[in-house]
Structures are given as structure tokens and as C-alpha cells.
Amino acid sequence: QSVPSPGMVVPNACTLEAFVPASPKNIQLCTKVFPASPSVARSYALPLGVLVSPLAPTESGEPVPVVNFGSAGIVRCRRCRSYINFMCMFSDGGRRWRCSVCFFLNDTPADYFSPLDNESRRRDCAERPELCRGSVEFVAPAEYMVRPPMPPAYVFVLEVTSNAVSTGALYNMVQAIRDSLDVLPDDGRTKVGLITYDSAVHFHALPPGEDAEPSVIIVSDVKEMFLPSPENLVASLAECRPAFEKLLDRLPSMYPLANTQSAGVSSSALGPAVQGVSLLLERTGGKCMFLVCSRPTVGNGAIRDRASATLTKEKERALLNPENNFYKHTALEFSRNQICADVVFCPPPSVPFVDVATIAPIAKFTCGEVHHFPAFDAVRDAITLREAIKRDLARETGWEAVMRVRASRGVKCRDFYGRFFLRSTDLMSLPAVDADKTFAIKLDFDDSEISKKDFCVQSALLYTTSRGERRIRVNTIACPLTPNLAELFFHADPYATVAFMSRSITDGIRDRRGGQPRSQ
């Protein structure tokens, strides 16, 4: 019979031979054992936490097994609402099961009943992925849907000022988008749109058909942003691809450098462009990608120049905080409407300050990403930019997602680090979560000891696949408890601990005075 390795628990619901633990790429604790009491945790001093990458590919490359409970419904604990897993224990001949998180004794649904063997394990445990695997995906029934799954929508918002044209940032961004069209979801549901902006906002219509020609509608009064047309601004990629490719091919020549310089087009209406995207995607949600090469100077979201040649330490720290809250407030509106925003900063050497700290919250609170190419040089940065955009669009993405992490009774999830909006005390809103996103959650005791011998953490991600299927990705991990401080240090995971600390320090650095780092 197999013997568990140090730091590994024996699963309760299946045999050790049949057990397949969750990949550390998906869920990982900072220690391979967990303190049994608050006093041991306080003496440990290092952070106790869990890192979760819910959609990261597994180390083996095998797909996560999908379980469909059908009309019977997913088996969950009645008290804490955690999902049934390999650490749950069955009793009373299989008619009841004990939750591994809150230890509540639940009745087994009639459709889920199976007799037990002489070791109190279900006879069908090896045939049930949820009982023998750390990672599993459930097909979500209708009650897990607020609305029917929306098609994936991608809107590209590109700056066309002289700063964007002169450095080649616009040209390389357009080429990156064109090269990435074949890696977008290709089931016929994907939609695309394109907006450009300088001192005005330009909406590009994409009619369907092989011979269709794209058109542009310019909104020059950016103080009161509105949608100039309800049709073809976000269109099916399968139907409008000829028009979209024509637009991408023509776009760099539509804004030649000589014209932008002679017209003095260096003003940036990024804020109104953000408002335009919000209006465009407010009913369906989706993903938008911004190219930013200049500091916004026109309309809502304009930012004053805070750069100074004589910066004191105190003034330098102030630059880490936003100059205004326009982009943060817009990000919260994006999150409510299931809109994710990525921002690509490509300022030229002549524009050393675009105020990333003020604009970046639109990505942070919508589960987006920030790509920063300071002093953008097309010769040096073009390949990196194209590969970053292609990776951004090609990776597995979950839409309209929310995630919750639960821990064994006696331990609570206290602090959350990552790119999300915390909708309630522990519910993370993720408009578009991808395979590269990692979240760090700090674990803290409730001033009471854990009453069982093992510690369990479970993450549950409710999301929509790019194919329009509503799923729940569940990752569960368990480890032994120890009252021994030396054993806790011996089993500490240095890589996970440093990864956790780097996230917590980065998130908190804006709130500290320079030269006074907080001890961990």
C-alpha cells in the first residue's frame, strides 16, 4: 500500500493509489503543514497563505475532468456551501457525508448514493473525479446563471496621436492584433470592435460581407460621450473579418505622421475613449485593450503633469498614488458590467511620464493586465510587444467569473492580493480571468484551534468558457496540522512564501512612507 509523502494527507474519500492531487500550478500553500493553533501561527511570523491560479494548465498537460450532475444538482455542504471533495468522509452506510471545511454532517442525495466498503469509502470513488482528484470542473446548472452566457467580445482602443505614430507603437500594435486573429476563439460567437482616439474619439463600423468596407464615425465633442451608431461597432468576427482586416491594414496610413504633427494632434482623449468602450460593452461585457502613448489631457480623465525635475522622497512616494479617481471609478463600473481592461503603455522617449499609477487601476480592478514599454523603441521592443499581445489573446480565458476561497473551520481568509474587485468580504469579481492570473490569499486564525487533524483549503471559480458553457473550476488542497514550530519551518515552501510576500508588499507599498518598510 502507498505511503503518503511528508506534508501529504491521506484522502478520506478514496484510496491513496487512486488519488490525483491538485497541481501546485493551480493551488499551493506557503507551508506543507499548517499550525494547529493560533499561538504556533504567531510564533511562526512568516505569512500563512495560499496561491491560486485557477485556470493555469496542469503540469502533466492533462485536461481537468468535467463532472455533470445533471438535474440532481451539484453536491455541496448545506452550511458552508463548499463542494464535495476527496477529504469528505462518508458514514451511515453512505447515507451521510461530513464536510471537510466546516465539518457539518450532510445527507447524501438519493441520486448520489453509493454503498461503502469495509474502509468506509464509497465503492465507486475511483469512478468519481470529485472524490479522487484535487482539481475538478462541474457543469453549472441554470441556477448559477444570472443571464445566458454572452459571446466573447474584444474591443481594441488605440491611440493615434503623433506620439503613437512616430515611435511605431501604433503600427506594431496593429500588426500584433492582425497576427492574433487566428488564435481568438473560433466557434463563430466571437465579436470584435475597434476605436481610435486622439483629441477626438473615432468609432469604426465593421459591416459583414466579403466586399464590405469599414467606415468611421468621429465624436469630436468628448465632454458628453455617446454611441454614434448602434450597428456594427461590435460585430461577429466570422462575418466582419474582411472589413476588420482591411481596417487594420489601412489604419497606420490613415494617421500619417506629417498630418498629426501639422495638425498638432498630440492631445489625448483617453478618458472619453474609456467611456465609449463602457457604453459599447455595458450590455454584453467583454475584453478591451488600450494602447496608451501620451498622458490624457482632454475631457474626463485628463491628468495634470506631475513630473518634476526636483523630486523629494516624499514627492516620489506621492507619484505611486493616482492623481484622480476617474479610472478607478470607471473600473468599478467595468466590473459591474463584466468588462475587463488591458493597458499597453508605449510612451516615446520624449514623454517620460504618462502617469501609470493613475491609469493602471482600470486594469487592476477588472482582472486585466498592464504591459509597460518605457521609452518605446520599435527596434528593441516590437517583438516583445507582439508576443505579449498574442499571448494575451491566445490563452484560455474565463468570462463573467467570480471566485471564492474557503478554509477549514477556525481559519478565515483575511487579505486578498491580485487583480480583481472584492465584491463582498470574500467574493472576488473577475470579468475575464485567464490562465496566467494568480491570486494570493492570507489565512488567519479565528482565535480558536482547528478541531480536526488535517487542514483543507478550497477555491471555487464560477465562469463561462469561450464556448459559452457555464462551469465551476474547483481546486482543493489539504495538509497535516502540527503543534511543532520547528516542523512548520522545516516544511515551509520558500518559493510560495516569497511569491506571497512579493504580492503583499507590492500591494501595500503605496501606503507606507519611504524608508520605513513594514516587517513581515
Short mmCIF file of C-alpha atoms in Angstrom, two decimals:
data_model
loop_
_atom_site.label_atom_id
_atom_site.label_comp_id
_atom_site.label_asym_id
_atom_site.label_seq_id
_atom_site.Cartn_x
_atom_site.Cartn_y
_atom_site.Cartn_z
CA GLN A 1 0.00 0.00 0.00
CA SER A 2 1.23 3.51 -0.87
CA VAL A 3 2.68 5.68 1.89
CA PRO A 4 1.96 9.43 1.82
CA SER A 5 4.99 11.68 1.36
CA PRO A 6 5.84 14.26 4.07
CA GLY A 7 3.32 17.08 4.06
CA MET A 8 0.72 14.98 2.23
CA VAL A 9 -2.51 13.79 3.80
CA VAL A 10 -4.31 10.52 3.20
CA PRO A 11 -7.57 11.29 1.36
CA ASN A 12 -10.74 10.28 3.18
CA ALA A 13 -12.99 9.65 0.18
CA CYS A 14 -10.67 7.47 -1.93
CA THR A 15 -7.58 5.29 -1.71
CA LEU A 16 -4.13 6.83 -1.89
CA GLU A 17 -3.43 4.88 -5.09
CA ALA A 18 -6.43 6.43 -6.85
CA PHE A 19 -5.79 9.96 -5.57
CA VAL A 20 -4.54 12.65 -8.00
CA PRO A 21 -3.67 15.85 -6.08
CA ALA A 22 -4.18 19.33 -7.49
CA SER A 23 -1.21 20.69 -9.38
CA PRO A 24 0.88 23.26 -7.44
CA LYS A 25 0.40 25.46 -10.52
CA ASN A 26 -3.29 25.67 -9.61
CA ILE A 27 -3.24 25.90 -5.80
CA GLN A 28 -0.32 25.97 -3.37
CA LEU A 29 0.09 26.66 0.34
CA CYS A 30 3.05 28.58 1.76
CA THR A 31 3.74 25.60 4.04
CA LYS A 32 3.31 21.87 3.51
CA VAL A 33 2.00 21.57 7.08
CA PHE A 34 -0.24 24.04 8.90
CA PRO A 35 -0.07 25.30 12.51
CA ALA A 36 -2.56 23.59 14.79
CA SER A 37 -3.20 26.64 16.95
CA PRO A 38 -3.07 30.47 16.84
CA SER A 39 -0.09 30.53 19.23
CA VAL A 40 2.03 28.43 16.85
CA ALA A 41 0.97 30.64 13.94
CA ARG A 42 2.03 33.79 15.82
CA SER A 43 5.41 32.29 16.66
CA TYR A 44 5.95 31.31 13.02
CA ALA A 45 5.94 35.01 11.96
CA LEU A 46 6.19 34.20 8.23
CA PRO A 47 2.95 34.64 6.28
CA LEU A 48 0.44 31.80 6.09
CA GLY A 49 -1.36 31.93 2.82
CA VAL A 50 -2.44 30.20 -0.37
CA LEU A 51 -1.67 30.97 -4.01
CA VAL A 52 -4.42 30.19 -6.51
CA SER A 53 -4.12 30.10 -10.31
CA PRO A 54 -7.50 28.57 -11.13
CA LEU A 55 -7.10 28.24 -14.91
CA ALA A 56 -3.38 27.51 -15.13
CA PRO A 57 -2.59 24.40 -17.20
CA THR A 58 -1.62 21.37 -15.14
CA GLU A 59 1.96 20.13 -15.03
CA SER A 60 1.03 16.95 -16.89
CA GLY A 61 -0.92 18.84 -19.53
CA GLU A 62 -3.99 16.66 -18.95
CA PRO A 63 -7.37 18.39 -19.10
CA VAL A 64 -9.25 18.86 -15.84
CA PRO A 65 -12.03 16.23 -15.63
CA VAL A 66 -15.55 17.60 -16.12
CA VAL A 67 -18.41 16.34 -13.93
CA ASN A 68 -22.06 16.85 -14.83
CA PHE A 69 -24.53 16.15 -12.02
CA GLY A 70 -27.44 16.93 -14.33
CA SER A 71 -30.82 17.73 -12.86
CA ALA A 72 -29.80 16.34 -9.44
CA GLY A 73 -27.63 19.39 -8.80
CA ILE A 74 -24.06 19.73 -7.56
CA VAL A 75 -23.38 18.15 -4.16
CA ARG A 76 -22.41 20.91 -1.72
CA CYS A 77 -22.32 21.41 2.03
CA ARG A 78 -25.58 22.85 3.35
CA ARG A 79 -23.80 25.07 5.88
CA CYS A 80 -20.61 26.49 4.30
CA ARG A 81 -21.52 25.77 0.63
CA SER A 82 -18.16 24.14 -0.11
CA TYR A 83 -18.08 21.46 -2.84
CA ILE A 84 -17.73 17.77 -2.16
CA ASN A 85 -14.10 16.64 -2.46
CA PHE A 86 -11.55 13.94 -1.65
CA MET A 87 -11.32 14.97 2.04
CA CYS A 88 -15.01 14.41 2.77
CA MET A 89 -15.91 11.39 4.91
CA PHE A 90 -18.95 9.18 4.35
CA SER A 91 -20.83 7.46 7.16
CA ASP A 92 -24.07 5.68 7.99
CA GLY A 93 -23.61 3.26 5.11
CA GLY A 94 -23.09 6.13 2.62
CA ARG A 95 -26.27 7.98 3.51
CA ARG A 96 -24.39 10.89 5.12
CA TRP A 97 -21.14 12.76 4.47
CA ARG A 98 -19.06 15.14 6.57
CA CYS A 99 -17.83 18.40 5.06
CA SER A 100 -14.03 18.77 5.02
CA VAL A 101 -14.22 22.55 5.57
CA CYS A 102 -16.83 23.18 8.29
CA PHE A 103 -17.22 19.52 9.45
CA PHE A 104 -21.02 19.64 9.07
CA LEU A 105 -22.78 16.29 8.60
CA ASN A 106 -24.84 16.37 5.39
CA ASP A 107 -27.40 13.95 3.96
CA THR A 108 -26.30 12.25 0.75
CA PRO A 109 -28.77 12.96 -2.12
CA ALA A 110 -30.61 9.84 -3.25
CA ASP A 111 -29.25 10.17 -6.79
CA TYR A 112 -25.70 10.32 -5.42
CA PHE A 113 -25.88 7.37 -3.00
CA SER A 114 -23.38 4.53 -3.16
CA PRO A 115 -22.69 1.80 -0.58
CA LEU A 116 -19.40 1.86 1.36
CA ASP A 117 -16.63 -0.71 1.52
CA ASN A 118 -15.06 -2.05 4.70
CA GLU A 119 -12.90 1.11 4.99
CA SER A 120 -15.92 3.45 4.86
CA ARG A 121 -15.15 4.57 1.33
CA ARG A 122 -17.65 4.60 -1.49
CA ARG A 123 -17.36 1.64 -3.83
CA ASP A 124 -17.46 3.98 -6.83
CA CYS A 125 -14.88 6.50 -5.51
CA ALA A 126 -12.34 5.73 -8.26
CA GLU A 127 -15.03 6.49 -10.87
CA ARG A 128 -15.92 9.85 -9.28
CA PRO A 129 -13.34 12.56 -10.19
CA GLU A 130 -14.67 14.85 -7.47
CA LEU A 131 -13.76 12.20 -4.85
CA CYS A 132 -10.30 11.24 -6.10
CA ARG A 133 -8.88 14.42 -7.69
CA GLY A 134 -7.76 17.74 -6.27
CA SER A 135 -8.89 19.64 -9.37
CA VAL A 136 -12.25 19.10 -10.98
CA GLU A 137 -14.72 21.09 -13.03
CA PHE A 138 -18.50 20.98 -12.58
CA VAL A 139 -21.04 21.83 -15.25
CA ALA A 140 -23.05 24.67 -13.70
CA PRO A 141 -26.85 24.29 -13.85
CA ALA A 142 -29.22 27.13 -14.73
CA GLU A 143 -29.45 28.48 -11.16
CA TYR A 144 -25.78 29.52 -11.40
CA MET A 145 -26.54 31.91 -14.27
CA VAL A 146 -27.75 35.50 -13.90
CA ARG A 147 -28.19 35.71 -17.69
CA PRO A 148 -27.42 33.48 -20.69
CA PRO A 149 -23.66 33.25 -21.41
CA MET A 150 -22.52 36.18 -23.55
CA PRO A 151 -20.23 35.71 -26.58
CA PRO A 152 -16.59 36.73 -26.05
CA ALA A 153 -16.08 40.29 -27.28
CA TYR A 154 -12.75 42.04 -27.91
CA VAL A 155 -12.57 45.81 -28.43
CA PHE A 156 -9.22 47.40 -29.30
CA VAL A 157 -8.81 51.07 -28.32
CA LEU A 158 -5.75 52.57 -30.00
CA GLU A 159 -4.13 55.97 -29.55
CA VAL A 160 -3.36 57.66 -32.90
CA THR A 161 -1.57 60.80 -31.73
CA SER A 162 1.85 61.80 -33.08
CA ASN A 163 3.45 60.04 -30.10
CA ALA A 164 1.86 56.72 -31.13
CA VAL A 165 2.64 57.13 -34.83
CA SER A 166 6.20 58.44 -34.60
CA THR A 167 7.53 55.63 -32.41
CA GLY A 168 5.93 52.84 -34.45
CA ALA A 169 3.81 51.79 -31.47
CA LEU A 170 0.58 52.09 -33.49
CA TYR A 171 1.98 50.11 -36.42
CA ASN A 172 3.30 47.29 -34.24
CA MET A 173 0.13 47.17 -32.16
CA VAL A 174 -1.96 46.84 -35.33
CA GLN A 175 0.29 44.08 -36.65
CA ALA A 176 0.08 42.26 -33.30
CA ILE A 177 -3.72 42.35 -33.43
CA ARG A 178 -3.76 41.14 -37.04
CA ASP A 179 -1.37 38.28 -36.26
CA SER A 180 -3.58 37.26 -33.31
CA LEU A 181 -6.90 36.95 -35.14
CA ASP A 182 -6.38 33.22 -35.73
CA VAL A 183 -5.82 32.50 -32.02
CA LEU A 184 -9.10 34.10 -30.89
CA PRO A 185 -11.96 31.67 -30.07
CA ASP A 186 -13.19 30.42 -33.45
CA ASP A 187 -16.60 28.88 -32.75
CA GLY A 188 -18.43 31.67 -34.60
CA ARG A 189 -19.52 33.54 -31.46
CA THR A 190 -16.50 35.87 -31.07
CA LYS A 191 -17.10 39.58 -31.63
CA VAL A 192 -14.58 42.36 -32.31
CA GLY A 193 -14.57 46.14 -32.42
CA LEU A 194 -12.05 48.96 -32.84
CA ILE A 195 -11.89 52.52 -31.52
CA THR A 196 -9.14 55.06 -32.14
CA TYR A 197 -8.60 58.33 -30.33
CA ASP A 198 -6.51 61.49 -30.34
CA SER A 199 -8.23 64.72 -29.32
CA ALA A 200 -11.47 63.08 -30.53
CA VAL A 201 -12.85 59.54 -30.38
CA HIS A 202 -13.29 57.57 -33.62
CA PHE A 203 -15.72 54.62 -33.74
CA HIS A 204 -15.10 52.21 -36.62
CA ALA A 205 -18.08 50.31 -38.05
CA LEU A 206 -17.43 46.78 -39.36
CA PRO A 207 -20.21 45.63 -41.73
CA PRO A 208 -20.46 41.93 -42.68
CA GLY A 209 -19.60 40.50 -46.09
CA GLU A 210 -16.55 39.75 -48.24
CA ASP A 211 -16.69 43.09 -50.09
CA ALA A 212 -17.76 45.19 -47.13
CA GLU A 213 -15.87 48.41 -46.43
CA PRO A 214 -15.22 49.71 -42.91
CA SER A 215 -16.38 53.21 -42.03
CA VAL A 216 -15.59 55.66 -39.24
CA ILE A 217 -17.75 57.98 -37.14
CA ILE A 218 -15.90 60.72 -35.25
CA VAL A 219 -17.14 62.11 -31.94
CA SER A 220 -15.32 65.41 -31.51
CA ASP A 221 -17.34 66.72 -28.55
CA VAL A 222 -15.83 64.48 -25.90
CA LYS A 223 -17.37 66.24 -22.91
CA GLU A 224 -20.63 64.29 -23.34
CA MET A 225 -19.67 60.86 -24.71
CA PHE A 226 -22.32 58.85 -26.58
CA LEU A 227 -22.51 55.98 -29.06
CA PRO A 228 -22.87 57.49 -32.55
CA SER A 229 -24.38 54.32 -34.03
CA PRO A 230 -25.82 51.13 -32.55
CA GLU A 231 -24.87 48.93 -35.51
CA ASN A 232 -21.65 47.14 -36.47
CA LEU A 233 -19.46 48.80 -33.83
CA VAL A 234 -19.01 45.38 -32.23
CA ALA A 235 -19.57 42.71 -34.87
CA SER A 236 -19.13 38.97 -35.34
CA LEU A 237 -15.54 38.21 -36.33
CA ALA A 238 -16.68 35.39 -38.62
CA GLU A 239 -18.89 37.82 -40.55
CA CYS A 240 -16.87 41.05 -40.46
CA ARG A 241 -13.32 39.68 -40.72
CA PRO A 242 -12.73 41.01 -44.29
CA ALA A 243 -13.73 44.53 -43.21
CA PHE A 244 -11.73 44.24 -39.99
CA GLU A 245 -8.57 43.15 -41.81
CA LYS A 246 -8.97 45.99 -44.32
CA LEU A 247 -9.26 48.44 -41.44
CA LEU A 248 -6.14 47.09 -39.73
CA ASP A 249 -4.17 47.26 -42.98
CA ARG A 250 -5.21 50.86 -43.59
CA LEU A 251 -5.03 52.16 -40.04
CA PRO A 252 -1.34 53.26 -39.92
CA SER A 253 -1.73 55.18 -43.19
CA MET A 254 -4.98 56.81 -42.01
CA TYR A 255 -2.95 58.77 -39.44
CA PRO A 256 0.37 59.66 -41.15
CA LEU A 257 2.97 61.36 -39.01
CA ALA A 258 3.09 64.52 -41.16
CA ASN A 259 -0.66 65.08 -40.73
CA THR A 260 -0.68 64.55 -36.96
CA GLN A 261 2.28 66.87 -36.46
CA SER A 262 0.95 69.63 -38.71
CA ALA A 263 -2.48 69.43 -37.11
CA GLY A 264 -0.94 69.49 -33.65
CA VAL A 265 -2.69 66.25 -32.78
CA SER A 266 -0.86 65.41 -29.57
CA SER A 267 -3.82 65.78 -27.21
CA SER A 268 -5.11 62.51 -25.81
CA ALA A 269 -8.79 61.85 -25.04
CA LEU A 270 -8.21 58.54 -23.28
CA GLY A 271 -10.91 59.20 -20.66
CA PRO A 272 -13.70 59.76 -23.24
CA ALA A 273 -12.49 56.67 -25.15
CA VAL A 274 -12.83 54.65 -21.93
CA GLN A 275 -16.38 55.98 -21.54
CA GLY A 276 -17.13 54.99 -25.14
CA VAL A 277 -15.99 51.41 -24.51
CA SER A 278 -18.14 51.31 -21.38
CA LEU A 279 -21.21 52.29 -23.42
CA LEU A 280 -20.29 49.81 -26.15
CA LEU A 281 -19.93 46.76 -23.87
CA GLU A 282 -22.27 47.57 -20.98
CA ARG A 283 -24.90 45.01 -22.08
CA THR A 284 -22.65 42.12 -23.07
CA GLY A 285 -19.37 42.59 -21.22
CA GLY A 286 -16.08 41.61 -22.83
CA LYS A 287 -12.42 42.49 -23.02
CA CYS A 288 -10.91 45.79 -24.15
CA MET A 289 -7.25 46.57 -24.83
CA PHE A 290 -5.92 50.14 -24.70
CA LEU A 291 -2.79 51.48 -26.40
CA VAL A 292 -1.56 54.49 -24.39
CA CYS A 293 1.39 56.60 -25.55
CA SER A 294 0.56 60.01 -24.04
CA ARG A 295 -0.71 61.48 -20.82
CA PRO A 296 -4.51 62.04 -21.10
CA THR A 297 -5.15 65.78 -21.50
CA VAL A 298 -8.68 66.11 -22.94
CA GLY A 299 -12.12 65.50 -21.42
CA ASN A 300 -12.94 63.37 -18.41
CA GLY A 301 -9.93 61.55 -17.03
CA ALA A 302 -7.45 64.28 -18.00
CA ILE A 303 -4.30 64.16 -15.84
CA ARG A 304 -2.12 67.09 -14.92
CA ASP A 305 1.62 66.77 -15.42
CA ARG A 306 3.05 65.71 -12.06
CA ALA A 307 6.60 65.14 -13.32
CA SER A 308 9.22 67.36 -11.73
CA ALA A 309 12.96 67.69 -12.07
CA THR A 310 13.35 68.17 -8.31
CA LEU A 311 11.55 65.32 -6.63
CA THR A 312 11.97 64.77 -2.92
CA LYS A 313 11.46 61.33 -1.36
CA GLU A 314 8.00 62.35 -0.16
CA LYS A 315 7.00 63.60 -3.62
CA GLU A 316 8.29 60.43 -5.24
CA ARG A 317 6.05 58.36 -2.97
CA ALA A 318 3.07 60.53 -3.92
CA LEU A 319 3.56 59.54 -7.57
CA LEU A 320 2.67 55.95 -6.65
CA ASN A 321 -0.88 57.11 -5.86
CA PRO A 322 -3.43 58.14 -8.52
CA GLU A 323 -3.73 61.82 -9.41
CA ASN A 324 -7.51 61.38 -9.66
CA ASN A 325 -10.01 58.53 -9.19
CA PHE A 326 -11.67 58.65 -12.63
CA TYR A 327 -10.08 55.41 -13.85
CA LYS A 328 -10.70 53.59 -10.56
CA HIS A 329 -14.38 54.57 -10.53
CA THR A 330 -14.67 53.57 -14.19
CA ALA A 331 -13.02 50.24 -13.34
CA LEU A 332 -15.72 49.53 -10.75
CA GLU A 333 -18.35 50.26 -13.41
CA PHE A 334 -16.48 47.94 -15.79
CA SER A 335 -16.51 45.22 -13.13
CA ARG A 336 -20.27 45.52 -12.65
CA ASN A 337 -20.77 45.22 -16.41
CA GLN A 338 -18.29 42.29 -16.75
CA ILE A 339 -15.75 44.31 -18.76
CA CYS A 340 -12.03 43.52 -18.45
CA ALA A 341 -9.39 46.10 -19.47
CA ASP A 342 -5.77 45.57 -20.52
CA VAL A 343 -3.48 48.58 -20.91
CA VAL A 344 -0.36 48.71 -23.11
CA PHE A 345 1.85 51.71 -22.27
CA CYS A 346 4.26 52.68 -25.08
CA PRO A 347 5.39 56.25 -24.30
CA PRO A 348 8.17 57.66 -26.52
CA PRO A 349 11.46 58.89 -25.01
CA SER A 350 10.15 62.45 -25.31
CA VAL A 351 7.24 61.61 -22.96
CA PRO A 352 8.88 60.24 -19.80
CA PHE A 353 5.74 60.45 -17.67
CA VAL A 354 2.30 59.08 -18.64
CA ASP A 355 1.11 58.54 -15.05
CA VAL A 356 0.78 54.78 -14.98
CA ALA A 357 -0.32 54.95 -11.32
CA THR A 358 -3.47 56.89 -12.26
CA ILE A 359 -4.46 54.82 -15.33
CA ALA A 360 -3.48 51.32 -14.15
CA PRO A 361 -6.43 50.83 -11.72
CA ILE A 362 -8.68 50.30 -14.74
CA ALA A 363 -6.77 47.04 -15.28
CA LYS A 364 -6.22 46.14 -11.61
CA PHE A 365 -9.88 46.11 -10.60
CA THR A 366 -11.11 44.34 -13.76
CA CYS A 367 -8.67 41.38 -13.71
CA GLY A 368 -6.78 42.99 -16.58
CA GLU A 369 -3.11 43.30 -17.36
CA VAL A 370 -0.60 46.14 -17.73
CA HIS A 371 2.19 45.98 -20.32
CA HIS A 372 4.72 48.80 -19.91
CA PHE A 373 7.36 49.64 -22.52
CA PRO A 374 9.07 52.82 -21.21
CA ALA A 375 10.83 54.95 -23.86
CA PHE A 376 9.34 52.68 -26.52
CA ASP A 377 11.78 51.76 -29.28
CA ALA A 378 10.31 49.79 -32.18
CA VAL A 379 13.66 48.13 -32.97
CA ARG A 380 14.11 46.98 -29.38
CA ASP A 381 10.52 46.39 -28.22
CA ALA A 382 8.48 45.39 -31.29
CA ILE A 383 8.96 41.62 -30.97
CA THR A 384 8.25 41.65 -27.23
CA LEU A 385 5.12 43.75 -27.77
CA ARG A 386 3.76 41.44 -30.46
CA GLU A 387 4.42 38.30 -28.45
CA ALA A 388 2.80 39.83 -25.34
CA ILE A 389 -0.36 40.78 -27.26
CA LYS A 390 -0.58 37.37 -28.91
CA ARG A 391 -0.18 35.59 -25.56
CA ASP A 392 -2.79 37.90 -24.03
CA LEU A 393 -5.35 36.97 -26.68
CA ALA A 394 -4.46 33.29 -27.14
CA ARG A 395 -4.50 31.98 -23.55
CA GLU A 396 -7.51 30.26 -22.00
CA THR A 397 -9.94 32.84 -20.65
CA GLY A 398 -12.92 32.53 -18.32
CA TRP A 399 -15.64 35.18 -18.72
CA GLU A 400 -18.08 36.69 -16.21
CA ALA A 401 -16.27 34.97 -13.35
CA VAL A 402 -16.41 35.12 -9.58
CA MET A 403 -14.16 33.23 -7.18
CA ARG A 404 -14.38 32.35 -3.51
CA VAL A 405 -11.79 30.62 -1.29
CA ARG A 406 -12.85 28.62 1.78
CA ALA A 407 -10.64 27.23 4.56
CA SER A 408 -11.16 24.78 7.42
CA ARG A 409 -13.32 25.93 10.29
CA GLY A 410 -11.24 28.04 12.67
CA VAL A 411 -9.30 29.73 9.85
CA LYS A 412 -10.53 32.67 7.77
CA CYS A 413 -9.39 34.29 4.54
CA ARG A 414 -8.35 37.76 5.67
CA ASP A 415 -6.39 39.64 2.99
CA PHE A 416 -6.62 39.24 -0.79
CA TYR A 417 -3.94 40.23 -3.30
CA GLY A 418 -4.22 40.28 -7.07
CA ARG A 419 -6.11 41.90 -9.92
CA PHE A 420 -9.79 41.82 -9.00
CA PHE A 421 -12.58 43.73 -7.28
CA LEU A 422 -13.68 42.35 -3.92
CA ARG A 423 -17.46 42.39 -4.26
CA SER A 424 -18.11 41.28 -0.65
CA THR A 425 -15.93 40.14 2.23
CA ASP A 426 -14.60 37.13 0.28
CA LEU A 427 -16.13 37.14 -3.23
CA MET A 428 -13.71 38.20 -5.97
CA SER A 429 -15.20 39.63 -9.16
CA LEU A 430 -13.20 38.66 -12.26
CA PRO A 431 -14.74 39.91 -15.54
CA ALA A 432 -12.19 37.91 -17.58
CA VAL A 433 -9.74 35.63 -15.77
CA ASP A 434 -7.03 33.85 -17.74
CA ALA A 435 -4.50 31.06 -17.35
CA ASP A 436 -1.75 33.45 -16.21
CA LYS A 437 -3.60 35.12 -13.33
CA THR A 438 -2.54 34.24 -9.77
CA PHE A 439 -4.25 35.38 -6.58
CA ALA A 440 -2.77 35.36 -3.07
CA ILE A 441 -4.98 34.97 0.00
CA LYS A 442 -3.74 35.37 3.56
CA LEU A 443 -5.02 32.83 6.10
CA ASP A 444 -5.59 33.79 9.73
CA PHE A 445 -6.99 32.02 12.79
CA ASP A 446 -10.36 32.86 14.35
CA ASP A 447 -8.83 32.71 17.86
CA SER A 448 -9.64 29.02 18.02
CA GLU A 449 -7.82 25.80 17.21
CA ILE A 450 -8.71 23.54 14.27
CA SER A 451 -10.62 20.63 15.73
CA LYS A 452 -9.60 18.07 13.09
CA LYS A 453 -6.21 16.54 12.28
CA ASP A 454 -5.99 17.95 8.74
CA PHE A 455 -6.29 21.42 7.23
CA CYS A 456 -8.20 21.99 3.99
CA VAL A 457 -8.46 24.91 1.52
CA GLN A 458 -10.79 25.01 -1.48
CA SER A 459 -11.07 27.58 -4.28
CA ALA A 460 -14.15 27.69 -6.50
CA LEU A 461 -14.23 29.68 -9.75
CA LEU A 462 -17.61 30.14 -11.43
CA TYR A 463 -17.02 31.23 -15.02
CA THR A 464 -18.14 30.99 -18.64
CA THR A 465 -15.86 29.32 -21.17
CA SER A 466 -15.19 30.91 -24.55
CA ARG A 467 -17.55 28.27 -25.98
CA GLY A 468 -20.42 29.60 -23.88
CA GLU A 469 -20.50 26.86 -21.22
CA ARG A 470 -21.01 27.81 -17.57
CA ARG A 471 -18.53 25.90 -15.41
CA ILE A 472 -17.21 25.76 -11.81
CA ARG A 473 -13.48 25.05 -11.51
CA VAL A 474 -12.78 23.65 -8.02
CA ASN A 475 -9.24 23.23 -6.66
CA THR A 476 -8.83 21.60 -3.24
CA ILE A 477 -5.66 21.11 -1.22
CA ALA A 478 -5.10 19.59 2.23
CA CYS A 479 -2.14 19.25 4.57
CA PRO A 480 -1.45 17.87 8.08
CA LEU A 481 -1.59 20.03 11.20
CA THR A 482 1.39 20.40 13.51
CA PRO A 483 1.90 21.88 17.01
CA ASN A 484 5.67 21.90 16.41
CA LEU A 485 7.20 25.22 15.30
CA ALA A 486 10.41 23.55 14.05
CA GLU A 487 8.37 21.25 11.82
CA LEU A 488 6.49 24.23 10.45
CA PHE A 489 9.75 25.93 9.41
CA PHE A 490 11.12 22.66 8.02
CA HIS A 491 8.12 22.25 5.70
CA ALA A 492 7.90 25.90 4.63
CA ASP A 493 7.80 26.36 0.85
CA PRO A 494 10.31 29.17 0.13
CA TYR A 495 9.10 29.77 -3.43
CA ALA A 496 5.44 30.07 -2.46
CA THR A 497 6.32 32.20 0.58
CA VAL A 498 8.41 34.65 -1.47
CA ALA A 499 5.70 34.80 -4.16
CA PHE A 500 3.10 35.57 -1.49
CA MET A 501 5.25 38.20 0.22
CA SER A 502 6.09 39.93 -3.06
CA ARG A 503 2.39 40.36 -3.81
CA SER A 504 1.53 41.67 -0.35
CA ILE A 505 4.49 44.06 -0.27
CA THR A 506 3.77 45.39 -3.78
CA ASP A 507 0.12 45.99 -2.94
CA GLY A 508 0.98 47.80 0.30
CA ILE A 509 3.97 49.87 -0.76
CA ARG A 510 1.83 52.88 -1.71
CA ASP A 511 0.57 53.12 1.88
CA ARG A 512 3.98 53.25 3.52
CA ARG A 513 6.46 56.03 3.93
CA GLY A 514 9.72 55.66 2.07
CA GLY A 515 12.49 54.15 4.16
CA GLN A 516 10.04 52.52 6.59
CA PRO A 517 9.28 49.03 5.24
CA ARG A 518 6.79 47.00 7.23
CA SER A 519 8.16 43.89 8.86
CA GLN A 520 6.59 40.61 7.84
#
